[in-house]
Every structure is written in structure tokens, then in C-alpha cells.
CSV table of C-alpha atoms in Angstrom, one decimal:
chain,number,residue,atom,x,y,z
A,1,MET,CA,80.8,110.2,100.7
A,2,HIS,CA,80.9,107.9,103.8
A,3,PHE,CA,80.5,109.3,107.3
A,4,PRO,CA,78.8,107.7,110.4
A,5,GLY,CA,76.9,110.9,111.2
A,6,GLU,CA,75.1,113.8,109.5
A,7,PHE,CA,76.0,117.0,107.8
A,8,SER,CA,74.4,120.2,109.1
A,9,PRO,CA,74.4,122.9,106.3
A,10,GLY,CA,75.1,126.4,107.4
A,11,PRO,CA,77.0,128.4,104.8
A,12,ARG,CA,78.9,131.3,106.4
A,13,TRP,CA,81.7,133.6,105.5
A,14,TYR,CA,84.2,134.8,108.0
A,15,SER,CA,85.8,138.0,106.7
A,16,ASN,CA,89.2,139.4,107.3
A,17,VAL,CA,90.5,136.6,109.5
A,18,ARG,CA,93.9,137.6,110.8
A,19,TYR,CA,96.7,135.3,111.9
A,20,ARG,CA,98.9,137.3,114.3
A,21,ASP,CA,101.8,134.9,114.4
A,22,ASP,CA,102.0,134.8,110.6
A,23,ARG,CA,101.9,138.6,110.5
A,24,ARG,CA,104.8,138.8,113.0
A,25,ARG,CA,106.8,136.4,110.9
A,26,GLY,CA,106.3,138.3,107.7
A,27,HIS,CA,103.8,135.9,106.1
A,28,PHE,CA,100.5,136.6,104.4
A,29,HIS,CA,98.2,137.0,107.4
A,30,GLU,CA,94.7,138.0,106.4
A,31,GLU,CA,92.0,136.1,104.4
A,32,ASP,CA,88.3,135.4,104.1
A,33,VAL,CA,87.3,131.9,105.2
A,34,PHE,CA,84.2,130.1,104.1
A,35,SER,CA,82.4,127.3,105.9
A,36,PRO,CA,79.6,125.4,104.2
A,37,GLY,CA,78.4,123.8,107.5
A,38,PHE,CA,79.7,121.1,109.8
A,39,PHE,CA,79.6,117.4,110.3
A,40,ARG,CA,78.2,115.9,113.5
A,41,CYS,CA,79.0,112.4,114.8
A,42,HIS,CA,78.5,110.7,118.1
A,43,LEU,CA,81.9,109.2,119.2
A,44,LYS,CA,82.0,106.0,121.1
A,45,PRO,CA,84.9,104.9,123.4
A,46,SER,CA,87.6,102.9,121.6
A,47,LYS,CA,85.8,103.2,118.3
A,48,LEU,CA,87.2,104.9,115.2
A,49,ALA,CA,85.1,107.3,113.2
A,50,SER,CA,86.3,107.8,109.6
A,51,PHE,CA,85.2,110.2,106.9
A,52,THR,CA,85.7,109.8,103.1
A,53,ALA,CA,84.8,112.2,100.4
A,54,VAL,CA,85.6,112.0,96.6
A,55,ILE,CA,84.6,113.7,93.5
A,56,GLY,CA,82.6,111.2,91.5
A,57,GLU,CA,80.9,108.0,92.2
A,58,GLY,CA,81.8,105.1,94.5
A,59,ALA,CA,83.6,106.7,97.5
A,60,PRO,CA,85.5,104.0,99.4
A,61,ARG,CA,85.4,103.9,103.2
A,62,ALA,CA,88.3,105.7,104.8
A,63,SER,CA,88.7,103.0,107.5
A,64,ARG,CA,89.1,100.4,104.8
A,65,LEU,CA,91.7,102.4,102.9
A,66,VAL,CA,93.7,103.1,106.1
A,67,ALA,CA,93.6,99.4,107.1
A,68,ALA,CA,94.6,98.3,103.7
A,69,ALA,CA,97.5,100.7,103.5
A,70,GLN,CA,98.8,99.7,107.0
A,71,LYS,CA,98.6,96.0,106.1
A,72,HIS,CA,100.4,96.5,102.9
A,73,ALA,CA,103.1,98.7,104.4
A,74,TRP,CA,104.2,95.9,106.8
A,75,GLU,CA,103.6,92.9,104.5
A,76,ALA,CA,104.6,94.0,101.0
A,77,ARG,CA,107.9,92.7,99.7
A,78,PHE,CA,107.9,93.7,96.1
A,79,ALA,CA,106.1,96.0,93.7
A,80,GLY,CA,102.9,94.6,92.4
A,81,ARG,CA,101.8,92.8,95.6
A,82,VAL,CA,99.2,95.2,96.6
A,83,ALA,CA,96.4,95.4,99.2
A,84,SER,CA,93.7,97.4,97.2
A,85,PRO,CA,92.7,98.2,93.6
A,86,LEU,CA,93.8,101.8,94.2
A,87,ALA,CA,97.3,100.8,95.3
A,88,GLU,CA,97.5,98.5,92.3
A,89,ARG,CA,96.6,101.3,89.9
A,90,LEU,CA,99.2,103.5,91.5
A,91,ALA,CA,101.8,100.8,91.4
A,92,GLU,CA,101.4,100.4,87.6
A,93,GLY,CA,102.5,104.0,87.0
A,94,PHE,CA,105.3,104.4,89.5
A,95,ALA,CA,107.9,102.9,87.1
A,96,ASP,CA,107.3,105.8,84.7
A,97,PHE,CA,108.7,108.2,87.2
A,98,VAL,CA,111.7,106.3,88.5
A,99,VAL,CA,114.8,106.9,86.5
A,100,ALA,CA,118.3,105.4,86.8
A,101,ASP,CA,121.7,105.4,85.1
A,102,ASP,CA,125.0,103.9,86.0
A,103,LYS,CA,125.5,106.3,89.0
A,104,HIS,CA,122.2,107.5,90.3
A,105,THR,CA,118.6,106.6,90.8
A,106,GLY,CA,115.9,109.3,91.0
A,107,ILE,CA,112.2,110.2,90.8
A,108,LEU,CA,110.9,112.6,88.2
A,109,ARG,CA,109.0,115.6,89.6
A,110,GLY,CA,106.4,115.1,86.8
A,111,LEU,CA,105.9,114.4,83.1
A,112,PRO,CA,106.7,115.5,80.5
A,113,TRP,CA,108.7,118.7,81.4
A,114,HIS,CA,110.0,118.3,84.9
A,115,ASN,CA,113.3,116.6,85.8
A,116,GLU,CA,114.4,115.5,89.2
A,117,TRP,CA,113.7,117.8,92.2
A,118,SER,CA,115.0,116.8,95.6
A,119,ARG,CA,112.1,118.0,97.6
A,120,ASN,CA,109.6,116.1,95.5
A,121,ALA,CA,111.7,113.0,95.6
A,122,MET,CA,111.9,113.0,99.4
A,123,MET,CA,108.1,113.5,99.6
A,124,ALA,CA,107.5,110.6,97.1
A,125,LEU,CA,109.9,108.2,98.9
A,126,GLY,CA,107.1,106.9,101.2
A,127,GLY,CA,105.2,105.6,98.2
A,128,LEU,CA,108.2,103.6,97.1
A,129,VAL,CA,108.7,101.8,100.4
A,130,THR,CA,104.9,101.2,100.7
A,131,LEU,CA,105.1,99.4,97.4
A,132,GLY,CA,108.0,97.3,98.7
A,133,GLU,CA,110.7,99.1,96.6
A,134,HIS,CA,113.1,99.4,99.5
A,135,GLU,CA,116.2,99.0,97.4
A,136,THR,CA,115.1,101.7,95.0
A,137,ALA,CA,114.2,104.0,97.9
A,138,ARG,CA,117.7,103.5,99.4
A,139,ARG,CA,119.4,104.3,96.1
A,140,VAL,CA,117.3,107.5,95.7
A,141,LEU,CA,118.4,108.7,99.1
A,142,GLU,CA,122.1,107.9,98.4
A,143,SER,CA,122.0,109.5,95.0
A,144,TRP,CA,120.8,112.9,96.3
A,145,VAL,CA,123.4,112.9,99.1
A,146,GLU,CA,126.1,112.1,96.5
A,147,ARG,CA,124.9,115.0,94.4
A,148,ALA,CA,125.3,117.5,97.2
A,149,GLU,CA,128.2,119.9,96.7
A,150,GLY,CA,128.0,121.2,100.3
A,151,PRO,CA,126.0,120.7,103.4
A,152,LEU,CA,122.6,120.9,101.7
A,153,LEU,CA,120.9,119.0,98.9
A,154,PRO,CA,120.7,120.7,95.5
A,155,ARG,CA,117.2,121.8,94.6
A,156,PHE,CA,117.1,120.0,91.2
A,157,VAL,CA,119.2,118.2,88.6
A,158,ASP,CA,118.8,119.4,85.0
A,159,ASP,CA,118.9,117.5,81.7
A,160,ARG,CA,122.7,117.6,81.6
A,161,GLY,CA,123.1,116.3,85.2
A,162,ARG,CA,124.0,119.7,86.6
A,163,SER,CA,122.9,120.4,90.1
A,164,GLY,CA,120.8,123.4,91.0
A,165,PRO,CA,121.2,125.7,94.0
A,166,ALA,CA,121.3,124.4,97.6
A,167,ASP,CA,117.8,123.9,99.1
A,168,VAL,CA,117.1,124.1,102.8
A,169,GLU,CA,113.6,122.7,102.7
A,170,ALA,CA,114.6,119.6,100.6
A,171,SER,CA,117.5,118.9,102.9
A,172,LEU,CA,115.1,118.9,105.9
A,173,TRP,CA,112.7,116.6,104.0
A,174,LEU,CA,115.5,114.1,103.7
A,175,PHE,CA,115.1,113.4,107.4
A,176,GLU,CA,111.5,112.5,107.0
A,177,ALA,CA,112.2,110.3,104.0
A,178,ALA,CA,115.0,108.5,105.8
A,179,GLU,CA,112.8,107.9,108.8
A,180,ILE,CA,110.1,106.3,106.6
A,181,TYR,CA,112.7,104.1,104.9
A,182,LEU,CA,114.1,103.0,108.3
A,183,ALA,CA,110.7,102.3,109.7
A,184,HIS,CA,110.1,99.8,107.0
A,185,THR,CA,113.6,98.2,106.7
A,186,ASN,CA,115.3,98.6,110.1
A,187,ASN,CA,118.5,99.1,108.1
A,188,PHE,CA,120.2,101.1,110.9
A,189,GLU,CA,123.6,99.9,109.9
A,190,TRP,CA,123.3,101.7,106.6
A,191,ALA,CA,121.9,104.8,108.3
A,192,GLY,CA,125.1,105.0,110.4
A,193,GLY,CA,127.2,105.8,107.4
A,194,ARG,CA,127.2,108.6,104.8
A,195,ILE,CA,123.5,109.4,105.3
A,196,ARG,CA,124.1,110.0,109.0
A,197,GLN,CA,127.1,112.2,108.3
A,198,PHE,CA,125.1,114.3,105.8
A,199,MET,CA,122.2,114.7,108.3
A,200,ASP,CA,124.7,116.0,110.9
A,201,GLY,CA,126.0,118.4,108.4
A,202,VAL,CA,122.5,119.7,107.6
A,203,ILE,CA,121.8,120.4,111.2
A,204,ALA,CA,125.1,122.1,111.7
A,205,ALA,CA,124.6,124.3,108.6
A,206,VAL,CA,121.1,125.4,109.8
A,207,VAL,CA,122.4,126.2,113.3
A,208,GLU,CA,125.4,128.1,112.1
A,209,GLY,CA,123.5,129.7,109.2
A,210,ILE,CA,124.3,130.1,105.5
A,211,GLU,CA,124.4,133.6,104.1
A,212,GLY,CA,121.5,134.2,101.7
A,213,LEU,CA,119.8,130.9,102.5
A,214,CYS,CA,119.0,130.4,106.2
A,215,ARG,CA,119.8,131.5,109.7
A,216,MET,CA,118.7,130.7,113.2
A,217,GLY,CA,116.9,133.6,114.9
A,218,ASP,CA,117.1,134.6,118.5
A,219,ASP,CA,113.5,133.4,118.9
A,220,GLY,CA,114.6,129.8,118.0
A,221,LEU,CA,113.0,129.9,114.6
A,222,VAL,CA,114.7,129.0,111.3
A,223,TYR,CA,114.6,131.9,108.8
A,224,THR,CA,115.0,131.2,105.1
A,225,ALA,CA,115.3,133.4,102.0
A,226,GLY,CA,111.7,134.5,101.3
A,227,ASP,CA,112.3,135.3,97.6
A,228,ILE,CA,112.7,131.6,96.7
A,229,ARG,CA,109.1,130.8,97.7
A,230,THR,CA,106.1,131.4,95.4
A,231,LEU,CA,103.9,133.1,98.0
A,232,SER,CA,106.6,134.9,100.0
A,233,PRO,CA,105.9,138.5,101.0
A,234,ARG,CA,107.5,141.0,98.8
A,235,GLU,CA,108.6,143.3,101.6
A,236,SER,CA,110.8,140.7,103.3
A,237,ARG,CA,113.7,138.7,102.0
A,238,GLU,CA,113.6,136.2,104.8
A,239,CYS,CA,110.7,134.5,106.6
A,240,ALA,CA,110.1,131.9,109.3
A,241,PHE,CA,107.8,129.7,107.2
A,242,THR,CA,105.6,127.4,109.2
A,243,GLU,CA,106.5,124.3,107.2
A,244,ILE,CA,110.2,124.9,107.7
A,245,GLN,CA,109.7,125.0,111.5
A,246,ALA,CA,107.8,121.7,111.4
A,247,LEU,CA,110.5,120.1,109.2
A,248,TRP,CA,113.3,121.5,111.5
A,249,PHE,CA,111.7,120.1,114.6
A,250,ASN,CA,111.2,116.7,112.9
A,251,ALA,CA,114.8,116.7,111.7
A,252,LEU,CA,116.0,117.2,115.3
A,253,LYS,CA,113.7,114.3,116.5
A,254,VAL,CA,114.9,112.0,113.7
A,255,ALA,CA,118.6,112.8,114.5
A,256,GLU,CA,117.9,112.2,118.2
A,257,GLY,CA,116.4,108.8,117.4
A,258,LEU,CA,119.3,107.8,115.2
A,259,ALA,CA,121.7,108.8,118.0
A,260,SER,CA,119.8,106.7,120.5
A,261,VAL,CA,119.9,103.7,118.2
A,262,SER,CA,123.6,104.1,117.5
A,263,TYR,CA,124.3,104.3,121.2
A,264,THR,CA,122.2,101.2,121.9
A,265,HIS,CA,124.1,99.3,119.2
A,266,LEU,CA,127.4,100.5,120.6
A,267,ARG,CA,126.6,99.3,124.1
A,268,ALA,CA,125.4,95.9,122.7
A,269,HIS,CA,128.8,95.4,121.0
A,270,GLU,CA,130.7,96.4,124.1
A,271,THR,CA,128.9,93.9,126.2
């Protein structure tokens, strides 16, 4: 463990902690919380304090990991050119999870039993672009959009290439994945095509609502079917899950940014 300070032990249980907003939204809202103590550090102006903890020996310093990742994100041009031994080890295994045929490119959810799941692919896309696999990342995004049979991404694709049911959360994760890809490539001309149209369709579908999947509440929150989530409350068939709200807000901000870029390009061509 690396930390420029000291740990003050003070084990303590906080029983029956209640989260009123979660209760109002129909979530699990009560739990016991344990604290082993706290870390104390004197912060200095304009200085970064980093904390690293691992299970095992040889904990790397967090500041070095962050600096290496940032450097690699901007400078990498191909898989295998890495900025740290950790990134090199991760890069060696990524090819085992990327699959492709004549039509589509995807990322396996896991080995050996999981196939392609859209939510997991969107979450993993940042790793591809960090390794410099920009073309692969673009094809993954395009493949999932092509597989959509409506305004939302399918949840998964089975062994026979058949798409699963529509998934609200995965469709919102697409915005985050696309933003990461664009931040590394500046390929905004590509973003103005099919991907942009699909994003607009996702936003319209959430606002208008899809029976049995999602609806926009009078409180401005997005309610989704609770029975599709592992930890959803049994007494409610729809919930305003916290992560869905965060993804929805992020989707709106990404769409706003793309609209702004498109307007800037349009004005540039006009002048």
C-alpha cells in the first residue's frame, strides 16, 4: 500500500443506515455499514495525493499508474505499444475476447461460457481505444447498432447470432463508449452518420417511453423494468435505478456535445 499519510484504526459498525431517496424510488434502502478506520493526509496546494492498495506484494504507486495510462492514451497507435508492465500484460489477453466474422466485430463477455453482451462491450470499449485499437472499437460500435431491431440495442447475441431483448442500460452505455472513442480519434465525421441517428432514436425512445421497458416519470427520472435487474425489489416492477439516471444524464450531455460539434462544422462549411 502506498499513501502519503497515515492510517488511524477505529473499527466501527453503523447499523440500520437508511437511504431515504432509494426507499422512495423502490430500491433496497437499509444496510449495516462497517468502517475499519480512516486515512489522514496533509494536502498541499497544487499537489496530488494518491492512494494505492492491492492484495499481495508490490503495490505500485497510483500516481505512476495514472500518469502512465494518460500518456499511453494519447500516444499509443497500435496494440502492443504500452506504457507499463500492467498494460502490457492486459494487452496480451485482449485478443482472446475480440471476435469477428464477415459482418460483425464484438467483445466476449467472458470465457468460456458467455457470448457477446452489449452492455459489457460498451464498458470494455475504453480498453480497446487505450490500447490503440481504434479501428476495432469503431467496428464494435457499428456492429451493435446494426444488430438493433428497434430504437435500443439488444442485450446479447447468442451462439446462433440471434439477438436478445432490447436493453435500455446498454443503449445508454453506447453514448459513453462513443464519447471515449471520439475523444481519442476526433472522428466526428463518422459520428455524424448512423451512430448519431441511432443515438437520437435512443433519446426519443426513452422520452416517449416503451411499454414494459422504460418510461419518463413526472419527476424527470427514467423508470425501467425492475424485474430485469438482479437486485431489484420484488414488490415493484419498475424502479428509478441510480445508475440509469447517471447514464441518462451523460447521454444527454454527449448528444449536446455532438450537436454542438455538428453545428460548428456546418458553420465552417458555410463560410
